[in-house]
Amino acid sequence: MKQQTPSVIKYGDIEVPLLIRHWKRRLEMVPYFRTDLLKTGQCWRDAPTSWNVKGYTEHYVQLDDGPIPVGVMIAREQRDAEARMALCTDLTLGALRLISPDLILVDPEPPLAEILAELYTANGCRWSGLPDAIAVFPDGRVAMREAKVAHKDRLNPNQHSFAQVARHVIGAKLDLAVVEWGYETSH
């Protein structure tokens, strides 16, 4: 996997690193994986799929053994960087679900459970704008990564607002960045 030195992007009201990842995405869409139908301990790949989930669409990273959420790829990077816990966030139909780097639906454990509860409350009891991956490191740092498909996605107002909330709640321990991916495609 090629990786480049980060540039910066405005996220919330400050500049943060823009991390470039050359992860493949499929040109054609694949059915949406219905994480809302999974229970804790089940594998993301076992989720039923649907072409029509209330307007939801998703670009998945294409690996040799099939597609996976980009948040899982980011969580794997964070785990490999020695995070105590690193998870992909999923907000299908507005409810938060967390997916491990091994594609298993999990419940948050302390201290992540408390951090998420504080963020939810500070964000007006909404998950709107929550980044695609979150990790907690041994030094207390909380890494949050928002993923954007190259040449397709942009940060939206809810994401900018959430970034400001996260900075207020987490303070100097927040490690916020944007991951731009999908420059390479597969068919």
Backbone as numpy.savetxt, mean C-alpha at the origin, in Angstrom:
# Nx Ny Nz CAx CAy CAz Cx Cy Cz
15.67 -6.82 -10.29 14.85 -5.65 -10.29 15.71 -4.40 -10.29
15.50 -3.54 -11.26 16.24 -2.29 -11.30 15.62 -1.29 -10.34
16.44 -0.56 -9.63 15.98 0.51 -8.77 16.86 1.72 -9.01
16.25 2.90 -8.92 16.98 4.13 -9.17 17.04 4.98 -7.90
17.95 5.90 -7.90 18.03 6.86 -6.82 16.74 7.68 -6.81
16.17 7.90 -5.64 14.89 8.60 -5.59 14.99 10.08 -5.94
13.94 10.57 -6.57 13.76 12.00 -6.71 12.72 12.38 -5.64
12.04 13.49 -5.78 11.07 13.89 -4.77 9.73 14.23 -5.42
8.68 14.21 -4.59 7.33 14.56 -5.02 6.64 15.22 -3.83
5.76 16.16 -4.11 5.00 16.79 -3.03 3.87 15.86 -2.61
3.82 15.57 -1.30 2.83 14.66 -0.73 2.34 15.31 0.54
1.09 15.71 0.56 0.61 16.53 1.67 1.15 17.92 1.46
1.88 18.43 2.42 2.43 19.77 2.28 3.96 19.80 2.30
4.59 18.63 2.09 6.06 18.59 2.03 6.51 17.70 0.88
7.77 17.81 0.54 8.35 16.92 -0.46 8.85 15.65 0.23
8.59 14.52 -0.44 9.00 13.20 0.07 9.71 12.48 -1.07
10.43 11.40 -0.76 11.09 10.64 -1.83 10.07 10.03 -2.80
10.43 10.06 -4.08 9.70 9.36 -5.13 10.58 8.19 -5.54
10.14 6.99 -5.17 10.93 5.78 -5.40 10.45 5.10 -6.68
11.35 4.86 -7.60 11.02 4.24 -8.89 11.27 2.74 -8.81
10.27 1.96 -9.17 10.38 0.51 -9.18 9.97 -0.01 -10.56
10.78 -0.86 -11.11 10.50 -1.42 -12.43 9.81 -2.77 -12.31
8.68 -2.76 -11.61 7.87 -3.96 -11.47 6.91 -4.00 -12.64
6.71 -5.18 -13.19 5.83 -5.33 -14.35 4.37 -5.24 -13.95
3.59 -4.65 -14.85 2.14 -4.69 -14.71 1.57 -5.21 -16.01
0.41 -5.79 -15.91 -0.25 -6.31 -17.11 -0.89 -5.16 -17.87
-0.81 -5.21 -19.21 -1.49 -4.22 -20.02 -3.00 -4.39 -19.92
-3.45 -5.64 -19.99 -4.88 -5.88 -19.87 -5.25 -6.03 -18.40
-6.46 -5.65 -18.09 -6.93 -5.75 -16.70 -7.18 -7.21 -16.35
-7.06 -7.54 -15.08 -7.40 -8.85 -14.56 -8.57 -8.65 -13.60
-9.32 -9.70 -13.30 -10.45 -9.52 -12.36 -9.96 -9.02 -11.01
-10.83 -8.30 -10.33 -10.53 -7.76 -9.01 -10.60 -8.87 -7.98
-9.58 -8.97 -7.13 -9.56 -9.97 -6.07 -10.38 -9.45 -4.89
-11.43 -10.16 -4.52 -12.41 -9.74 -3.52 -11.92 -10.00 -2.11
-11.01 -9.16 -1.64 -10.49 -9.31 -0.29 -11.58 -9.14 0.76
-12.65 -8.45 0.38 -13.76 -8.26 1.32 -14.44 -9.58 1.69
-14.18 -10.63 0.93 -14.79 -11.93 1.19 -13.85 -12.89 1.92
-12.63 -12.42 2.21 -11.66 -13.25 2.92 -11.79 -13.09 4.43
-11.34 -14.10 5.15 -11.26 -14.06 6.61 -9.79 -14.08 7.01
-9.50 -13.58 8.20 -8.14 -13.60 8.72 -7.55 -15.00 8.57
-6.30 -15.04 8.07 -5.60 -16.31 7.89 -5.72 -16.88 6.49
-6.63 -16.35 5.69 -6.78 -16.84 4.33 -5.79 -16.14 3.40
-5.45 -16.81 2.30 -4.50 -16.29 1.33 -5.20 -15.41 0.29
-4.58 -14.29 -0.04 -5.11 -13.35 -1.04 -5.40 -14.07 -2.35
-4.57 -14.98 -2.75 -4.78 -15.69 -4.02 -6.02 -16.57 -4.01
-6.53 -16.87 -2.82 -7.74 -17.69 -2.72 -9.02 -16.85 -2.75
-8.87 -15.54 -2.84 -10.05 -14.67 -2.87 -10.81 -14.88 -4.18
-12.15 -14.88 -4.11 -12.92 -14.92 -5.35 -12.59 -13.67 -6.19
-12.74 -13.77 -7.48 -12.48 -12.62 -8.35 -13.76 -12.18 -9.03
-13.78 -10.91 -9.41 -14.95 -10.35 -10.07 -14.51 -9.24 -11.00
-15.20 -9.12 -12.12 -14.92 -8.02 -13.04 -15.68 -6.76 -12.64
-16.67 -6.88 -11.76 -17.49 -5.72 -11.43 -17.72 -5.64 -9.93
-16.87 -4.88 -9.24 -17.02 -4.67 -7.80 -17.20 -3.18 -7.57
-18.43 -2.72 -7.75 -18.77 -1.31 -7.51 -17.75 -0.34 -8.08
-17.31 -0.58 -9.30 -16.40 0.33 -9.97 -14.94 0.19 -9.60
-14.58 -0.77 -8.73 -13.19 -0.96 -8.35 -12.40 -1.54 -9.52
-11.22 -1.01 -9.72 -10.26 -1.60 -10.64 -8.91 -1.59 -9.94
-8.02 -2.42 -10.40 -6.71 -2.51 -9.75 -5.68 -2.94 -10.77
-4.51 -2.35 -10.68 -3.37 -2.81 -11.46 -2.50 -3.63 -10.52
-2.28 -4.88 -10.85 -1.46 -5.76 -10.02 -0.07 -5.90 -10.60
0.90 -6.12 -9.73 2.25 -6.44 -10.17 2.21 -7.85 -10.74
2.81 -8.01 -11.91 2.80 -9.32 -12.57 4.11 -10.05 -12.28
4.02 -11.12 -11.48 5.16 -11.99 -11.20 5.04 -13.25 -12.04
6.07 -14.05 -12.06 6.04 -15.30 -12.84 4.91 -16.23 -12.39
4.57 -16.21 -11.10 3.52 -17.10 -10.61 2.16 -16.43 -10.49
2.01 -15.26 -11.12 0.71 -14.59 -11.14 0.77 -13.19 -10.55
-0.39 -12.51 -10.57 -0.44 -11.13 -10.08 -0.47 -11.06 -8.56
0.04 -9.95 -8.02 -0.10 -9.65 -6.59 -0.28 -8.14 -6.43
-0.87 -7.72 -5.30 -1.03 -6.28 -5.06 0.33 -5.58 -4.94
0.40 -4.37 -5.45 1.65 -3.61 -5.36 2.02 -3.35 -3.90
1.02 -3.20 -3.03 1.31 -3.01 -1.61 2.05 -4.18 -1.00
1.82 -5.38 -1.51 2.55 -6.55 -1.04 4.01 -6.47 -1.46
4.25 -6.03 -2.70 5.64 -5.85 -3.15 6.37 -4.85 -2.26
5.69 -3.77 -1.92 6.29 -2.75 -1.06 6.52 -3.33 0.34
5.55 -4.07 0.87 5.70 -4.69 2.19 6.88 -5.67 2.19
7.08 -6.38 1.09 8.22 -7.29 1.00 9.53 -6.52 1.07
9.59 -5.38 0.38 10.80 -4.54 0.47 11.06 -4.09 1.91
9.99 -3.66 2.57 10.14 -3.18 3.95 10.54 -4.32 4.88
9.95 -5.49 4.70 10.33 -6.66 5.50 11.82 -6.97 5.28
12.26 -6.93 4.02 13.65 -7.21 3.71 14.59 -6.13 4.26
14.05 -4.94 4.54 14.83 -3.87 5.16 14.75 -3.95 6.68
14.26 -5.10 7.18 14.23 -5.43 8.60 13.13 -4.74 9.41
11.99 -4.47 8.75 10.83 -3.97 9.50 10.36 -5.05 10.46
9.88 -4.63 11.63 9.28 -5.58 12.59 8.00 -6.17 12.02
7.26 -5.33 11.33 6.06 -5.78 10.63 5.87 -4.88 9.42
5.45 -5.46 8.32 5.22 -4.72 7.08 4.00 -5.33 6.40
3.04 -4.48 6.07 1.77 -4.97 5.54 1.26 -4.12 4.40
0.55 -4.76 3.51 -0.20 -4.10 2.44 -1.56 -3.72 3.01
-2.02 -2.53 2.71 -3.36 -2.11 3.12 -4.32 -2.32 1.96
-5.53 -2.70 2.27 -6.57 -2.90 1.26 -7.84 -2.28 1.80
-8.47 -1.42 1.01 -9.68 -0.72 1.45 -10.89 -1.09 0.59
-10.96 -2.31 0.11 -12.10 -2.72 -0.69 -13.40 -2.44 0.05
-14.30 -1.71 -0.60 -15.61 -1.36 -0.05 -15.50 -0.60 1.27
-14.39 0.12 1.49 -14.24 1.01 2.62 -13.75 0.41 3.93
-13.64 -0.90 4.01 -13.17 -1.54 5.23 -11.69 -1.87 5.08
-10.93 -1.64 6.14 -9.48 -1.90 6.10 -9.20 -3.38 6.30
-8.38 -3.92 5.40 -7.85 -5.26 5.53 -6.35 -5.16 5.34
-5.60 -6.02 6.03 -4.15 -5.98 5.96 -3.64 -7.32 5.43
-2.71 -7.23 4.47 -2.19 -8.42 3.81 -0.68 -8.47 4.06
-0.22 -9.63 4.53 1.19 -9.82 4.83 2.01 -9.95 3.55
3.34 -9.83 3.65 4.19 -10.05 2.48 4.02 -11.45 1.88
3.49 -12.39 2.67 3.24 -13.76 2.20 1.82 -13.94 1.68
1.10 -12.82 1.47 -0.25 -12.80 0.89 -1.34 -13.32 1.83
-1.10 -13.32 3.14 -2.09 -13.79 4.11 -2.80 -12.60 4.74
-4.13 -12.67 4.82 -4.91 -11.63 5.48 -4.67 -11.74 6.98
-4.23 -10.64 7.62 -3.87 -10.65 9.03 -4.58 -9.53 9.78
-4.65 -9.68 11.09 -5.12 -8.61 11.96 -3.89 -7.86 12.45
-4.01 -6.54 12.64 -2.85 -5.79 13.11 -2.52 -6.13 14.56
-1.23 -6.16 14.84 -0.74 -6.40 16.20 -0.12 -5.11 16.72
0.01 -4.98 18.04 0.70 -3.81 18.59 2.14 -3.76 18.09
2.70 -2.61 17.86 2.12 -1.29 18.04 1.32 -0.81 16.83
1.31 -1.58 15.74 0.61 -1.14 14.53 -0.88 -0.94 14.79
-1.51 -1.80 15.57 -2.94 -1.67 15.84 -3.25 -0.30 16.46
-2.41 0.12 17.40 -2.62 1.41 18.06 -2.37 2.57 17.10
-1.34 2.46 16.28 -1.04 3.51 15.30 -2.20 3.67 14.33
-2.71 2.54 13.82 -3.84 2.60 12.89 -5.08 3.20 13.55
-5.34 2.85 14.80 -6.49 3.41 15.51 -6.36 4.92 15.66
-5.16 5.39 15.99 -4.93 6.84 16.12 -5.11 7.54 14.77
-4.58 6.95 13.72 -4.72 7.54 12.38 -6.18 7.62 11.97
-6.91 6.56 12.20 -8.33 6.50 11.84 -9.11 7.61 12.54
-8.90 7.74 13.83 -9.60 8.76 14.61 -9.21 10.16 14.15
-7.90 10.40 13.98 -7.42 11.72 13.57 -7.87 12.08 12.15
-8.19 11.08 11.34 -8.64 11.30 9.96 -10.16 11.37 9.88
-10.82 11.67 10.98 -12.28 11.82 10.97 -13.02 10.49 10.91
-12.43 9.45 11.49 -13.01 8.10 11.48 -13.25 7.61 10.05
-12.24 7.86 9.22 -12.25 7.40 7.82 -10.87 6.84 7.49
-10.84 5.91 6.54 -9.57 5.39 6.04 -9.14 6.09 4.77
-9.96 6.95 4.27 -9.70 7.62 3.00 -8.29 8.22 2.95
-7.52 7.84 1.94 -6.18 8.37 1.76 -5.07 7.52 2.35
-5.43 6.43 3.07 -4.41 5.57 3.67 -3.51 5.00 2.58
-2.18 5.10 2.74 -1.26 4.57 1.72 -1.36 3.05 1.55
-0.76 2.55 0.49 -0.85 1.15 0.08 -0.06 0.19 0.96
0.91 0.67 1.71 1.72 -0.20 2.57 2.16 0.58 3.80
2.29 -0.16 4.91 2.74 0.44 6.16 3.68 -0.55 6.85
4.73 -0.02 7.45 5.70 -0.87 8.14 6.16 -0.17 9.41
6.48 -0.98 10.42 7.01 -0.47 11.68 8.39 -1.08 11.87
9.37 -0.24 12.16 10.76 -0.67 12.32 11.16 -0.70 13.78
12.21 -1.46 14.11 12.66 -1.57 15.51 12.97 -0.23 16.17
13.40 0.76 15.40 13.72 2.07 15.97 12.48 2.95 16.18
11.29 2.40 15.89 10.05 3.16 16.06 9.59 3.87 14.81
10.40 3.87 13.79 10.02 4.52 12.53 8.82 3.81 11.92
7.89 4.61 11.36 6.71 4.08 10.68 6.80 4.50 9.22
7.02 3.51 8.36 7.13 3.79 6.92 5.76 3.61 6.28
5.34 4.61 5.54 4.09 4.54 4.78 4.43 4.83 3.33
3.92 3.97 2.43 4.22 4.09 1.01 2.94 4.08 0.20
2.78 5.10 -0.61 1.67 5.18 -1.55 2.20 4.79 -2.92
1.52 3.87 -3.60 1.96 3.40 -4.92 1.16 4.08 -6.03
1.86 4.43 -7.08 1.23 5.04 -8.25 1.78 4.38 -9.50
0.87 4.01 -10.40 1.27 3.44 -11.68 1.85 4.57 -12.53
3.04 4.34 -13.07 3.72 5.35 -13.89 2.83 5.78 -15.05
2.77 7.06 -15.29 2.06 7.68 -16.41 0.54 7.51 -16.33
0.00 7.02 -15.20 -1.45 6.82 -15.07 -2.03 7.50 -13.84
-1.37 7.33 -12.70 -1.92 7.78 -11.42 -1.29 9.07 -10.92
-2.05 9.78 -10.10 -1.55 10.96 -9.40 -2.08 10.91 -7.97
-1.37 11.56 -7.08 -1.87 11.70 -5.71 -3.15 12.52 -5.75
-4.15 12.11 -4.96 -5.41 12.84 -4.94 -5.55 13.64 -3.64
-6.53 14.52 -3.55 -6.68 15.35 -2.34 -6.81 14.55 -1.05
-7.52 13.40 -1.07 -7.64 12.58 0.14 -6.27 12.05 0.59
-5.43 11.71 -0.35 -4.09 11.21 -0.01 -3.21 12.32 0.56
-3.31 13.51 -0.02 -2.56 14.65 0.53 -3.03 14.95 1.96
-4.34 14.92 2.17 -4.89 15.18 3.50 -4.44 14.12 4.50
-4.47 12.86 4.09 -4.05 11.79 5.01 -2.58 11.93 5.36
-1.75 12.32 4.41 -0.33 12.52 4.68 -0.13 13.57 5.78
-0.92 14.62 5.74 -0.82 15.65 6.77 -1.26 15.10 8.13
-2.33 14.32 8.14 -2.80 13.69 9.38 -1.71 12.77 9.93
-1.12 11.96 9.07 -0.08 11.01 9.51 1.11 11.75 10.11
1.50 12.88 9.51 2.62 13.65 10.06 2.27 14.21 11.44
1.01 14.60 11.60 0.57 15.12 12.90 0.57 14.01 13.96
0.06 12.84 13.61 -0.07 11.74 14.56 1.28 11.09 14.87
2.06 10.82 13.83 3.30 10.04 14.00 4.51 10.93 14.23
4.47 12.13 13.72 5.56 13.09 13.93 6.85 12.70 13.23
7.97 12.92 13.91 9.30 12.73 13.31 9.59 11.27 12.98
8.84 10.33 13.51 9.06 8.90 13.23 8.43 8.47 11.90
7.69 9.37 11.24 7.05 9.04 9.97 8.07 9.06 8.84
8.07 7.99 8.06 8.90 7.84 6.87 7.93 7.66 5.70
7.61 8.76 5.05 6.60 8.79 4.00 7.26 8.87 2.63
6.77 8.10 1.67 7.30 8.15 0.30 6.24 7.67 -0.67
6.47 7.96 -1.95 5.61 7.50 -3.04 6.45 6.54 -3.89
5.84 5.41 -4.25 6.48 4.41 -5.12 5.82 4.49 -6.48
6.60 4.82 -7.49 6.08 4.84 -8.87 6.56 3.56 -9.56
5.64 2.83 -10.15 5.97 1.51 -10.71 5.18 1.30 -11.99
5.45 0.16 -12.64 4.67 -0.22 -13.82 5.21 0.31 -15.13
6.48 0.68 -15.15 7.08 1.14 -16.41 7.17 -0.01 -17.40
7.34 -1.22 -16.86 7.44 -2.40 -17.72 6.10 -3.13 -17.69
5.69 -3.65 -18.83 4.40 -4.33 -18.91 4.56 -5.73 -19.44
3.59 -6.57 -19.12 3.55 -7.93 -19.66 2.19 -8.13 -20.32
2.10 -9.08 -21.16 0.85 -9.30 -21.89 0.17 -10.56 -21.43
